[in-house]
Amino acid sequence: MNLIFLGAPGAGKGTQAEYVCERMSIPAISTGNMLREAVKNGTPDGVKAKDFMDRGDLVPDEVVIGIIKDRIAQDDAQNGFILDGFPRTVEQADALEKMGVKIDLVVEIYVPEERICARMSGRRVCDSCGASYHIDYKPTKVDGKCDSCDGNAVQRADDDPSTVLSRLNTYHEKTAPLRDFYARIGKLKTVEGQEEIDDTRRLTFEAIGLK
Ligand code: AMP
């Protein structure tokens, strides 16, 4: 199955993508994680992406499309994958179609905007493997330490409240139109993000048809 997880920043799509990828044994491919890694390592893509990410803007389509093209060509993605954070523009969705990628389902995780900012302030991410946490909803076992590797669970620079607003505006302007794009072809299912992560997980699994 090839799945897309759609949703505003902070809606919890990364967390749900991790659960589904574990259950289905297919990789969760997060362009945000790959770009953060590229920035950290100072690769040419990272150098191109850094300023856009710091401002909360989208990285140019050609950079992200190139990254995705290479990633889905890898062996572990041949039996399916979850795209988390891609596509984010109609142009990226078109590029996916042109690559011949067949999408089975688009899962939108919907959280009302007034709850997004509060959620983002508690969000943490592992600076080594990219695993996501939340100080209230999904805390690490040891304070500040990733559960899966020896990385540190830190706040992302672009989760700062001023950047969050700019990211939400970008989402409404450039990414939200994708809901209609996929709804029109009957591929969109919306899951309401719940207060408890496990409740959202149950609804997400139901939407995909997982028991
Ligand atoms: P995320 O971790 O998905 O919230 O992404 C963090 C940042 O990476 C975004 O604010 C963008 O600057 C950049 N980014 C991630 N995915 C994409 C994408 N598909 N297109 C453009 N920029 C992206």
Short mmCIF file of C-alpha atoms and ligand atoms in Angstrom, two decimals:
data_model
loop_
_atom_site.label_atom_id
_atom_site.label_comp_id
_atom_site.label_asym_id
_atom_site.label_seq_id
_atom_site.Cartn_x
_atom_site.Cartn_y
_atom_site.Cartn_z
CA MET A 1 0.00 0.00 0.00
CA ASN A 2 1.20 3.49 -0.85
CA LEU A 3 -0.21 6.00 1.62
CA ILE A 4 -0.01 9.75 2.05
CA PHE A 5 -0.46 11.41 5.44
CA LEU A 6 -1.76 14.93 5.13
CA GLY A 7 -2.36 17.50 7.85
CA ALA A 8 -1.35 20.83 9.30
CA PRO A 9 2.01 21.04 11.07
CA GLY A 10 1.57 19.67 14.58
CA ALA A 11 -1.55 17.64 13.76
CA GLY A 12 0.31 14.45 14.67
CA LYS A 13 0.76 12.89 11.25
CA GLY A 14 4.39 11.96 11.92
CA THR A 15 3.42 10.08 15.08
CA GLN A 16 0.59 8.23 13.36
CA ALA A 17 2.80 7.47 10.35
CA GLU A 18 5.29 5.83 12.71
CA TYR A 19 2.56 3.58 14.19
CA VAL A 20 1.25 2.55 10.78
CA CYS A 21 4.72 1.91 9.36
CA GLU A 22 5.50 -0.38 12.31
CA ARG A 23 2.23 -2.28 11.88
CA MET A 24 2.51 -2.63 8.09
CA SER A 25 6.30 -3.04 7.93
CA ILE A 26 6.66 -0.36 5.30
CA PRO A 27 8.86 2.73 5.63
CA ALA A 28 7.50 6.09 6.76
CA ILE A 29 9.17 8.61 4.50
CA SER A 30 9.25 12.07 6.06
CA THR A 31 10.60 14.85 3.86
CA GLY A 32 10.90 17.04 6.98
CA ASN A 33 13.19 14.44 8.65
CA MET A 34 15.24 13.96 5.49
CA LEU A 35 15.64 17.72 5.04
CA ARG A 36 16.66 18.23 8.70
CA GLU A 37 19.26 15.48 8.24
CA ALA A 38 20.51 17.14 5.04
CA VAL A 39 20.79 20.51 6.83
CA LYS A 40 22.64 18.88 9.74
CA ASN A 41 25.11 17.22 7.37
CA GLY A 42 25.53 20.33 5.22
CA THR A 43 24.74 18.46 1.96
CA PRO A 44 23.97 20.53 -1.19
CA ASP A 45 20.20 19.91 -0.67
CA GLY A 46 20.57 20.92 2.98
CA VAL A 47 22.31 24.16 2.04
CA LYS A 48 19.50 24.97 -0.44
CA ALA A 49 16.78 24.10 2.11
CA LYS A 50 18.04 25.72 5.31
CA ASP A 51 16.82 29.33 4.92
CA PHE A 52 13.36 28.25 3.73
CA MET A 53 12.98 25.89 6.69
CA ASP A 54 14.18 28.50 9.20
CA ARG A 55 11.51 30.92 7.93
CA GLY A 56 8.78 28.28 7.96
CA ASP A 57 8.48 28.42 4.15
CA LEU A 58 8.33 25.46 1.83
CA VAL A 59 11.58 24.27 0.30
CA PRO A 60 11.44 24.63 -3.53
CA ASP A 61 9.56 21.83 -5.27
CA GLU A 62 12.50 20.68 -7.40
CA VAL A 63 14.65 20.01 -4.30
CA VAL A 64 11.98 18.01 -2.47
CA ILE A 65 10.80 16.14 -5.56
CA GLY A 66 14.40 15.05 -6.23
CA ILE A 67 14.77 13.78 -2.65
CA ILE A 68 11.50 11.80 -2.83
CA LYS A 69 12.30 10.33 -6.24
CA ASP A 70 15.60 8.91 -4.92
CA ARG A 71 14.02 7.67 -1.69
CA ILE A 72 11.10 5.76 -3.19
CA ALA A 73 13.46 4.06 -5.64
CA GLN A 74 15.19 2.31 -2.72
CA ASP A 75 14.64 -1.41 -2.05
CA ASP A 76 12.70 -1.03 1.21
CA ALA A 77 10.04 1.10 -0.50
CA GLN A 78 9.14 -1.44 -3.19
CA ASN A 79 6.29 -3.05 -1.17
CA GLY A 80 4.71 0.23 -0.17
CA PHE A 81 5.43 3.34 1.87
CA ILE A 82 3.88 6.16 3.82
CA LEU A 83 4.63 9.67 2.69
CA ASP A 84 4.63 12.00 5.68
CA GLY A 85 4.80 15.67 4.67
CA PHE A 86 4.91 15.05 0.92
CA PRO A 87 3.25 16.19 -1.32
CA ARG A 88 2.73 19.67 0.08
CA THR A 89 1.83 21.47 -3.14
CA VAL A 90 -0.33 20.53 -6.12
CA GLU A 91 2.88 20.62 -8.22
CA GLN A 92 4.42 17.96 -5.94
CA ALA A 93 1.28 15.80 -6.26
CA ASP A 94 1.50 16.13 -10.05
CA ALA A 95 5.17 15.13 -9.93
CA LEU A 96 4.26 12.01 -7.96
CA GLU A 97 1.74 11.05 -10.64
CA LYS A 98 4.31 11.66 -13.37
CA MET A 99 6.73 9.32 -11.55
CA GLY A 100 4.04 6.64 -12.01
CA VAL A 101 3.42 6.31 -8.27
CA LYS A 102 -0.03 4.91 -7.53
CA ILE A 103 -1.50 6.24 -4.29
CA ASP A 104 -4.00 3.95 -2.54
CA LEU A 105 -5.18 6.28 0.19
CA VAL A 106 -4.63 9.77 1.59
CA VAL A 107 -5.23 10.04 5.33
CA GLU A 108 -5.82 13.55 6.58
CA ILE A 109 -5.26 14.07 10.31
CA TYR A 110 -7.43 17.05 11.19
CA VAL A 111 -6.93 19.15 14.32
CA PRO A 112 -8.66 22.54 14.75
CA GLU A 113 -6.22 25.42 14.50
CA GLU A 114 -6.75 26.68 18.06
CA ARG A 115 -5.35 23.39 19.37
CA ILE A 116 -2.34 23.31 17.04
CA CYS A 117 -0.20 26.00 18.69
CA ALA A 118 -0.58 24.47 22.16
CA ARG A 119 0.41 21.06 20.81
CA MET A 120 3.47 22.40 19.01
CA SER A 121 4.98 23.96 22.12
CA GLY A 122 5.23 20.52 23.76
CA ARG A 123 6.52 18.72 20.71
CA ARG A 124 10.01 17.18 20.78
CA VAL A 125 11.99 15.36 18.10
CA CYS A 126 15.05 13.14 18.35
CA ASP A 127 18.04 15.04 16.94
CA SER A 128 19.52 11.76 15.75
CA CYS A 129 16.79 9.41 14.40
CA GLY A 130 13.90 11.89 14.01
CA ALA A 131 11.45 9.99 16.27
CA SER A 132 8.66 12.27 17.52
CA TYR A 133 7.55 12.88 21.11
CA HIS A 134 5.34 15.23 23.10
CA ILE A 135 5.99 16.25 26.71
CA ASP A 136 2.34 15.57 27.67
CA TYR A 137 0.94 13.13 25.12
CA LYS A 138 3.99 10.99 24.27
CA PRO A 139 6.82 11.65 26.71
CA THR A 140 10.23 10.00 26.44
CA LYS A 141 10.96 7.35 29.09
CA VAL A 142 14.02 9.28 30.25
CA ASP A 143 13.68 13.07 30.24
CA GLY A 144 15.21 14.57 27.09
CA LYS A 145 16.51 11.23 25.76
CA CYS A 146 15.16 9.35 22.73
CA ASP A 147 13.58 5.95 23.51
CA SER A 148 14.93 4.29 20.35
CA CYS A 149 18.54 5.53 20.06
CA ASP A 150 21.05 7.54 22.06
CA GLY A 151 19.90 10.87 20.56
CA ASN A 152 18.42 13.82 22.44
CA ALA A 153 14.72 14.73 22.30
CA VAL A 154 14.79 18.45 21.53
CA GLN A 155 12.43 21.19 20.43
CA ARG A 156 12.65 22.00 16.73
CA ALA A 157 13.75 25.57 15.93
CA ASP A 158 10.78 25.96 13.57
CA ASP A 159 8.33 25.05 16.37
CA ASP A 160 8.93 28.53 17.79
CA PRO A 161 5.48 30.28 17.99
CA SER A 162 6.33 32.97 15.38
CA THR A 163 7.48 30.36 12.84
CA VAL A 164 4.48 28.15 13.61
CA LEU A 165 2.11 30.89 12.43
CA SER A 166 4.00 31.25 9.18
CA ARG A 167 3.94 27.45 8.69
CA LEU A 168 0.18 27.35 9.30
CA ASN A 169 -0.36 30.11 6.72
CA THR A 170 1.77 28.20 4.24
CA TYR A 171 -0.27 25.08 4.96
CA HIS A 172 -3.59 26.84 4.24
CA GLU A 173 -2.33 28.51 1.11
CA LYS A 174 -0.29 25.76 -0.54
CA THR A 175 -1.11 22.37 1.03
CA ALA A 176 -4.80 22.47 2.00
CA PRO A 177 -5.83 22.54 -1.72
CA LEU A 178 -4.49 18.97 -1.91
CA ARG A 179 -7.48 17.83 0.16
CA ASP A 180 -9.76 18.67 -2.76
CA PHE A 181 -7.26 17.25 -5.23
CA TYR A 182 -7.44 13.82 -3.55
CA ALA A 183 -11.11 14.05 -2.48
CA ARG A 184 -12.11 14.53 -6.12
CA ILE A 185 -10.52 11.20 -7.06
CA GLY A 186 -12.09 9.48 -4.03
CA LYS A 187 -8.82 8.85 -2.17
CA LEU A 188 -9.23 11.09 0.88
CA LYS A 189 -10.20 9.91 4.36
CA THR A 190 -10.20 12.36 7.27
CA VAL A 191 -9.36 11.33 10.83
CA GLU A 192 -10.13 13.76 13.65
CA GLY A 193 -7.06 14.09 15.87
CA GLN A 194 -8.08 13.21 19.43
CA GLU A 195 -6.76 14.36 22.80
CA GLU A 196 -5.25 10.90 23.41
CA ILE A 197 -2.74 9.60 20.85
CA ASP A 198 -4.07 6.03 21.22
CA ASP A 199 -7.57 7.17 20.23
CA THR A 200 -6.20 8.84 17.10
CA ARG A 201 -4.22 5.68 16.39
CA ARG A 202 -7.40 3.57 16.58
CA LEU A 203 -9.24 5.90 14.17
CA THR A 204 -6.24 6.01 11.82
CA PHE A 205 -5.97 2.21 11.72
CA GLU A 206 -9.74 2.00 11.07
CA ALA A 207 -9.46 4.48 8.17
CA ILE A 208 -6.75 2.32 6.58
CA GLY A 209 -8.62 -0.92 7.26
CA LEU A 210 -6.10 -2.24 9.82
CA LYS A 211 -7.44 -4.20 12.76
P1 AMP B 1 7.85 18.90 8.68
O1 AMP B 1 8.82 18.15 9.54
O2 AMP B 1 7.07 17.99 7.77
O3 AMP B 1 6.97 19.83 9.46
O4 AMP B 1 8.73 19.83 7.71
C1 AMP B 1 9.60 20.81 8.22
C2 AMP B 1 9.97 21.81 7.13
O5 AMP B 1 10.64 21.12 6.04
C3 AMP B 1 8.79 22.51 6.47
O6 AMP B 1 8.36 23.66 7.19
C4 AMP B 1 9.40 22.89 5.11
O7 AMP B 1 10.26 24.00 5.23
C5 AMP B 1 10.25 21.67 4.80
N1 AMP B 1 9.49 20.63 4.05
C6 AMP B 1 9.15 19.38 4.49
N2 AMP B 1 8.46 18.71 3.55
C7 AMP B 1 8.36 19.56 2.49
C8 AMP B 1 7.75 19.47 1.21
N3 AMP B 1 7.08 18.36 0.81
N4 AMP B 1 7.84 20.54 0.38
C9 AMP B 1 8.50 21.65 0.75
N5 AMP B 1 9.09 21.82 1.94
C10 AMP B 1 9.03 20.78 2.81
#
